mmCIF file with all atom_site columns, C-alpha atoms in Angstrom:
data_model
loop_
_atom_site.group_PDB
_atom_site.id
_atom_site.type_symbol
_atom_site.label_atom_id
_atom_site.label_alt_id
_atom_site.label_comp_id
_atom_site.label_asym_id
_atom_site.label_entity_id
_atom_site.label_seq_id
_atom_site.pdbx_PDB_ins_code
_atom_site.Cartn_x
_atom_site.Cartn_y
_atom_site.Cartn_z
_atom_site.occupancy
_atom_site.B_iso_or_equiv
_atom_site.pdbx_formal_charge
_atom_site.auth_seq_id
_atom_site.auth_comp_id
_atom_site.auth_asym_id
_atom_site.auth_atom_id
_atom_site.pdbx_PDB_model_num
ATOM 1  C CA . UNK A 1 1  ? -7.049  -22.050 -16.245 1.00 0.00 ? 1  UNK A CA 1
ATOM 2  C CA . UNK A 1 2  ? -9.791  -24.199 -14.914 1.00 0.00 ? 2  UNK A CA 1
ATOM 3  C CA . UNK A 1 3  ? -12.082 -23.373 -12.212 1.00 0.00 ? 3  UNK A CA 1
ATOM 4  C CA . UNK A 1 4  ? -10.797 -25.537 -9.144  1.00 0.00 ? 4  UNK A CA 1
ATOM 5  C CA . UNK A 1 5  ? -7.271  -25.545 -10.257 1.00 0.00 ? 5  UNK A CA 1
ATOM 6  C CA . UNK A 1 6  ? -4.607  -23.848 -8.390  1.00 0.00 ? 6  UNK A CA 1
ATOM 7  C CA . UNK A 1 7  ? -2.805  -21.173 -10.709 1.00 0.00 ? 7  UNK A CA 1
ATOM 8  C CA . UNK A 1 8  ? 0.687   -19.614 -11.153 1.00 0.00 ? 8  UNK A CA 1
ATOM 9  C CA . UNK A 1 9  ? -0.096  -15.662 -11.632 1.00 0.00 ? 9  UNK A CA 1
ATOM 10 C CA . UNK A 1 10 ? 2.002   -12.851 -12.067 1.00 0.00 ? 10 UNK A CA 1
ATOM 11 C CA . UNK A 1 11 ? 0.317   -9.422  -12.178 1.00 0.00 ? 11 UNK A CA 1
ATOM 12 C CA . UNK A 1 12 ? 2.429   -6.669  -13.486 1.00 0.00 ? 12 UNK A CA 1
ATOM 13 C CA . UNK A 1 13 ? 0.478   -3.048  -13.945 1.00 0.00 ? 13 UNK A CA 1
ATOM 14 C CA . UNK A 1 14 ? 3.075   -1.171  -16.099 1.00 0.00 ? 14 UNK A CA 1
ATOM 15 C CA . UNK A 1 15 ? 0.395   1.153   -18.088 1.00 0.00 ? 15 UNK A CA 1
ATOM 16 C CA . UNK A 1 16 ? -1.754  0.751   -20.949 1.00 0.00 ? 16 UNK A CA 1
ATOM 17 C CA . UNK A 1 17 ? -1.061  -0.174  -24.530 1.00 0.00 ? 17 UNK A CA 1
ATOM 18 C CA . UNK A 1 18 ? 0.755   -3.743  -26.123 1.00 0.00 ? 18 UNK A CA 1
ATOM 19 C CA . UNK A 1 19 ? 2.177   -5.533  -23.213 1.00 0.00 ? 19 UNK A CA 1
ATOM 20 C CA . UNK A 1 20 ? 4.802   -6.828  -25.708 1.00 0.00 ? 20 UNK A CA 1
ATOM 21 C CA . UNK A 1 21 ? 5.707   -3.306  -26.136 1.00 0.00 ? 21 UNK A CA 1
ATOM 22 C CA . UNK A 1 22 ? 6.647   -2.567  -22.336 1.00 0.00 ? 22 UNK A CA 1
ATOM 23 C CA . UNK A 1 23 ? 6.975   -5.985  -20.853 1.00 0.00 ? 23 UNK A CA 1
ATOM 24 C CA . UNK A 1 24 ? 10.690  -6.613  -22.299 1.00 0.00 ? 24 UNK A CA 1
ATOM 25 C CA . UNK A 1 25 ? 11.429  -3.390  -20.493 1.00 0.00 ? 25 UNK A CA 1
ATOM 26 C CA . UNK A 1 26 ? 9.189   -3.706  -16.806 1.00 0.00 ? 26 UNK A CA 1
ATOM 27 C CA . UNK A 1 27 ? 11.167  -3.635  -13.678 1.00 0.00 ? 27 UNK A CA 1
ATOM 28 C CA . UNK A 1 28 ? 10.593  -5.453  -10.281 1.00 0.00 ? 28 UNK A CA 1
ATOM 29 C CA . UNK A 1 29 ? 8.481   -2.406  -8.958  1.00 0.00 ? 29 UNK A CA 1
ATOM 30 C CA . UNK A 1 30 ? 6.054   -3.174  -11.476 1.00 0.00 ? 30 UNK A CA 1
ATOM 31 C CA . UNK A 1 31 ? 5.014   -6.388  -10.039 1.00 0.00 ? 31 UNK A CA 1
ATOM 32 C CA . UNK A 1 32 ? 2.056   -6.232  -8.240  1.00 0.00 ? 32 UNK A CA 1
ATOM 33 C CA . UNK A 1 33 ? 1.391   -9.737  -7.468  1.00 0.00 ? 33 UNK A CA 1
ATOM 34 C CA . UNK A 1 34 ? 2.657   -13.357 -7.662  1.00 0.00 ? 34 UNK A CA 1
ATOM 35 C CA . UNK A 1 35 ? 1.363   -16.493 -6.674  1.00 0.00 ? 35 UNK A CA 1
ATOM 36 C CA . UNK A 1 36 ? 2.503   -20.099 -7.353  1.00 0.00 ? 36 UNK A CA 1
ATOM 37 C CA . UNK A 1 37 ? 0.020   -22.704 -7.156  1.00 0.00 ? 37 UNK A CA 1
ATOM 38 C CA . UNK A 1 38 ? -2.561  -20.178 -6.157  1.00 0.00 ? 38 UNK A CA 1
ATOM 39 C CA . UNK A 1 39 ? -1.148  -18.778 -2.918  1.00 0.00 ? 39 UNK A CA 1
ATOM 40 C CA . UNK A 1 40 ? 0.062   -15.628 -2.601  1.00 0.00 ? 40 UNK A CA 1
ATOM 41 C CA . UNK A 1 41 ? 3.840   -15.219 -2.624  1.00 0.00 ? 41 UNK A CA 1
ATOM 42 C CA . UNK A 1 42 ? 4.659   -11.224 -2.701  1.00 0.00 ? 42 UNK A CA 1
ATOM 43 C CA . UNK A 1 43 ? 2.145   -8.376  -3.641  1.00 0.00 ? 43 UNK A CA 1
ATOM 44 C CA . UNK A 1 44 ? 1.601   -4.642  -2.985  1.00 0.00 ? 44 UNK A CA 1
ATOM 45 C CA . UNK A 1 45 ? 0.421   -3.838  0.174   1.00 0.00 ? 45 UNK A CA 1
ATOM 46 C CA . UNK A 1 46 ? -3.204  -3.852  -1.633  1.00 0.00 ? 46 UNK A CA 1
ATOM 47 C CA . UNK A 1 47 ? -3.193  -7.355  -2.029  1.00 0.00 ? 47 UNK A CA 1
ATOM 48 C CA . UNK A 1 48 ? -3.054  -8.166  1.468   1.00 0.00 ? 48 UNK A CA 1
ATOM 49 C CA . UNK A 1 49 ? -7.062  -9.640  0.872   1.00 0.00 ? 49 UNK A CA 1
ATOM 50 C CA . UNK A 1 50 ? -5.430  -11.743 -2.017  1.00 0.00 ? 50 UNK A CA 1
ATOM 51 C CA . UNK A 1 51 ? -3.209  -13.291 0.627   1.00 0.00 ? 51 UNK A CA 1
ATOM 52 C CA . UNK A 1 52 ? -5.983  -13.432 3.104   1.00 0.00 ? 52 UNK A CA 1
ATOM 53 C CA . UNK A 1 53 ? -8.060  -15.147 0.647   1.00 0.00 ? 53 UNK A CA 1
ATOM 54 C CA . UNK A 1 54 ? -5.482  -18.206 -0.361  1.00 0.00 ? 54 UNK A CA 1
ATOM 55 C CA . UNK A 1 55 ? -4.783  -18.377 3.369   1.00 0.00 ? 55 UNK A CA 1
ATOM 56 C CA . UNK A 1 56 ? -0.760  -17.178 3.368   1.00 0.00 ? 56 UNK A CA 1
ATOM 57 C CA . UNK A 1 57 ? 0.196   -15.603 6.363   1.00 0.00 ? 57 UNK A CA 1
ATOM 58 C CA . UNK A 1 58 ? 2.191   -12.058 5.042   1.00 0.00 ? 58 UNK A CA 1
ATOM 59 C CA . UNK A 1 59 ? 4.874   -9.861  6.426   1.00 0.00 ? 59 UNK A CA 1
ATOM 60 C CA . UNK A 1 60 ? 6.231   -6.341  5.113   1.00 0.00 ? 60 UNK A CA 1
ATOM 61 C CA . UNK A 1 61 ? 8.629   -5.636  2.564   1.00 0.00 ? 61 UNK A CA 1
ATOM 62 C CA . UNK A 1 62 ? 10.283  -3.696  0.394   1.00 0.00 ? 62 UNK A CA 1
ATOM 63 C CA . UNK A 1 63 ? 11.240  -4.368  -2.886  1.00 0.00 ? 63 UNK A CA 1
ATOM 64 C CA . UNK A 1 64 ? 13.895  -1.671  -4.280  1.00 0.00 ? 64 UNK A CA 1
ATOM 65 C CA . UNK A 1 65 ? 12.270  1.199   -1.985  1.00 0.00 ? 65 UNK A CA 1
ATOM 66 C CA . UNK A 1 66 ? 8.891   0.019   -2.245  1.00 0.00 ? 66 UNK A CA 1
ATOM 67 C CA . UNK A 1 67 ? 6.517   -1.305  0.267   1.00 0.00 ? 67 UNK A CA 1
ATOM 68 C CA . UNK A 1 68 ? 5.399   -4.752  -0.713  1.00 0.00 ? 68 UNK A CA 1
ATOM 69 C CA . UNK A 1 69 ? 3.944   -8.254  0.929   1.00 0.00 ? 69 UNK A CA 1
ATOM 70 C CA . UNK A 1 70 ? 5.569   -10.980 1.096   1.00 0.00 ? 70 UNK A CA 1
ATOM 71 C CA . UNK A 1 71 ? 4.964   -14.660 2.316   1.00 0.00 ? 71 UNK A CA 1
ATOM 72 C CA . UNK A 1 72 ? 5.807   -15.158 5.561   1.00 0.00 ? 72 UNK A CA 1
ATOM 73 C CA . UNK A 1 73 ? 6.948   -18.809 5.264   1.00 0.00 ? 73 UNK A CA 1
ATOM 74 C CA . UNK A 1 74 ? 9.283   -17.171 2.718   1.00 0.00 ? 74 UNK A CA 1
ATOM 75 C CA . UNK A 1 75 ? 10.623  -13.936 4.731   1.00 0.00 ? 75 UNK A CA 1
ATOM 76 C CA . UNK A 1 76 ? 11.240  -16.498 7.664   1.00 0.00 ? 76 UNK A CA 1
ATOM 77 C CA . UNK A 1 77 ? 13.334  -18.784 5.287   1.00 0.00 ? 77 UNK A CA 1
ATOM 78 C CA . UNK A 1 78 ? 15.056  -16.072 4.111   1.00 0.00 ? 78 UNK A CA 1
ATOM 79 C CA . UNK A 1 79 ? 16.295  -14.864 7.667   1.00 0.00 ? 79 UNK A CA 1
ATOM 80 C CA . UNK A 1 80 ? 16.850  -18.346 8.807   1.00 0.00 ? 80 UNK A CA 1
ATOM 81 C CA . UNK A 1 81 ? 19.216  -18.678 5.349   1.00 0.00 ? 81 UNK A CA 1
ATOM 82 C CA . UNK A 1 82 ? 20.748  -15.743 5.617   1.00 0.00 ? 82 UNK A CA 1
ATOM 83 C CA . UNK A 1 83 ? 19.868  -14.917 2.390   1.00 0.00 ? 83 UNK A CA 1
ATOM 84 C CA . UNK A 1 84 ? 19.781  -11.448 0.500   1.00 0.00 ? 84 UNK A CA 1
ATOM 85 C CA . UNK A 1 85 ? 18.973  -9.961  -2.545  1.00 0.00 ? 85 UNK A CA 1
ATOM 86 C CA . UNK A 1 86 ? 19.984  -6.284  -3.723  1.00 0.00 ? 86 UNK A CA 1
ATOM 87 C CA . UNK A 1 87 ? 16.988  -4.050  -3.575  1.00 0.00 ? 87 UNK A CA 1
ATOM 88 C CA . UNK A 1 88 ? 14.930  -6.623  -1.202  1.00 0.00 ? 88 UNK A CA 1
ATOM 89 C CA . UNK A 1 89 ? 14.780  -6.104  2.659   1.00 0.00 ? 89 UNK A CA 1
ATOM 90 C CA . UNK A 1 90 ? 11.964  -7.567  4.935   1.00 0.00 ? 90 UNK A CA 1
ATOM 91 C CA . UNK A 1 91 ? 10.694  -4.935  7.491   1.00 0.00 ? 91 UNK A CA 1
ATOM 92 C CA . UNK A 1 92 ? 10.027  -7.355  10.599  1.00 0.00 ? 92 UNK A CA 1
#
């Protein structure tokens, strides 16, 4: 990373230790953020300043029973699609 430079990010928080010890085995709910190109795409409801901050609009979520964030450019696509994914619903 370079300062100026948008960045892809994934945060997962899975617990302590060798991440190559418990990232083969992490599950969706351990994501806690994503963003492509440095915007916000989904997060915990904690990163709502995150997606304040890179200027992405957010609506709620859940991802497999768990409140998360989620673009709203994306949620709307989604609807207008039609299209679903096991575990994710989108609470507007």
């Amino acid at each position: 990373m370079r300062p100026g430079c948008a960045a892809d990010l994934t945060l997962i928080g899975r617990g302590s230790g060798d991440p190559l010890d418990w990232l083969p085995t992490a599950h969706r709910t351990d994501v806690r953020l994503v963003m492509v190109g440095g915007e916000a795409r989904l997060g915990e409801p904690a990163m709502a300043p995150v997606f304040a901050a890179s200027g992405v609009a957010a609506m709620p979520a859940r991802v497999d029973g768990r409140p998360r964030l989620v673009a709203a450019w994306v949620g709307r696509r989604m609807q207008a699609q039609r299209l679903q994914e096991p575990g994710f619903t989108l609470c507007a």
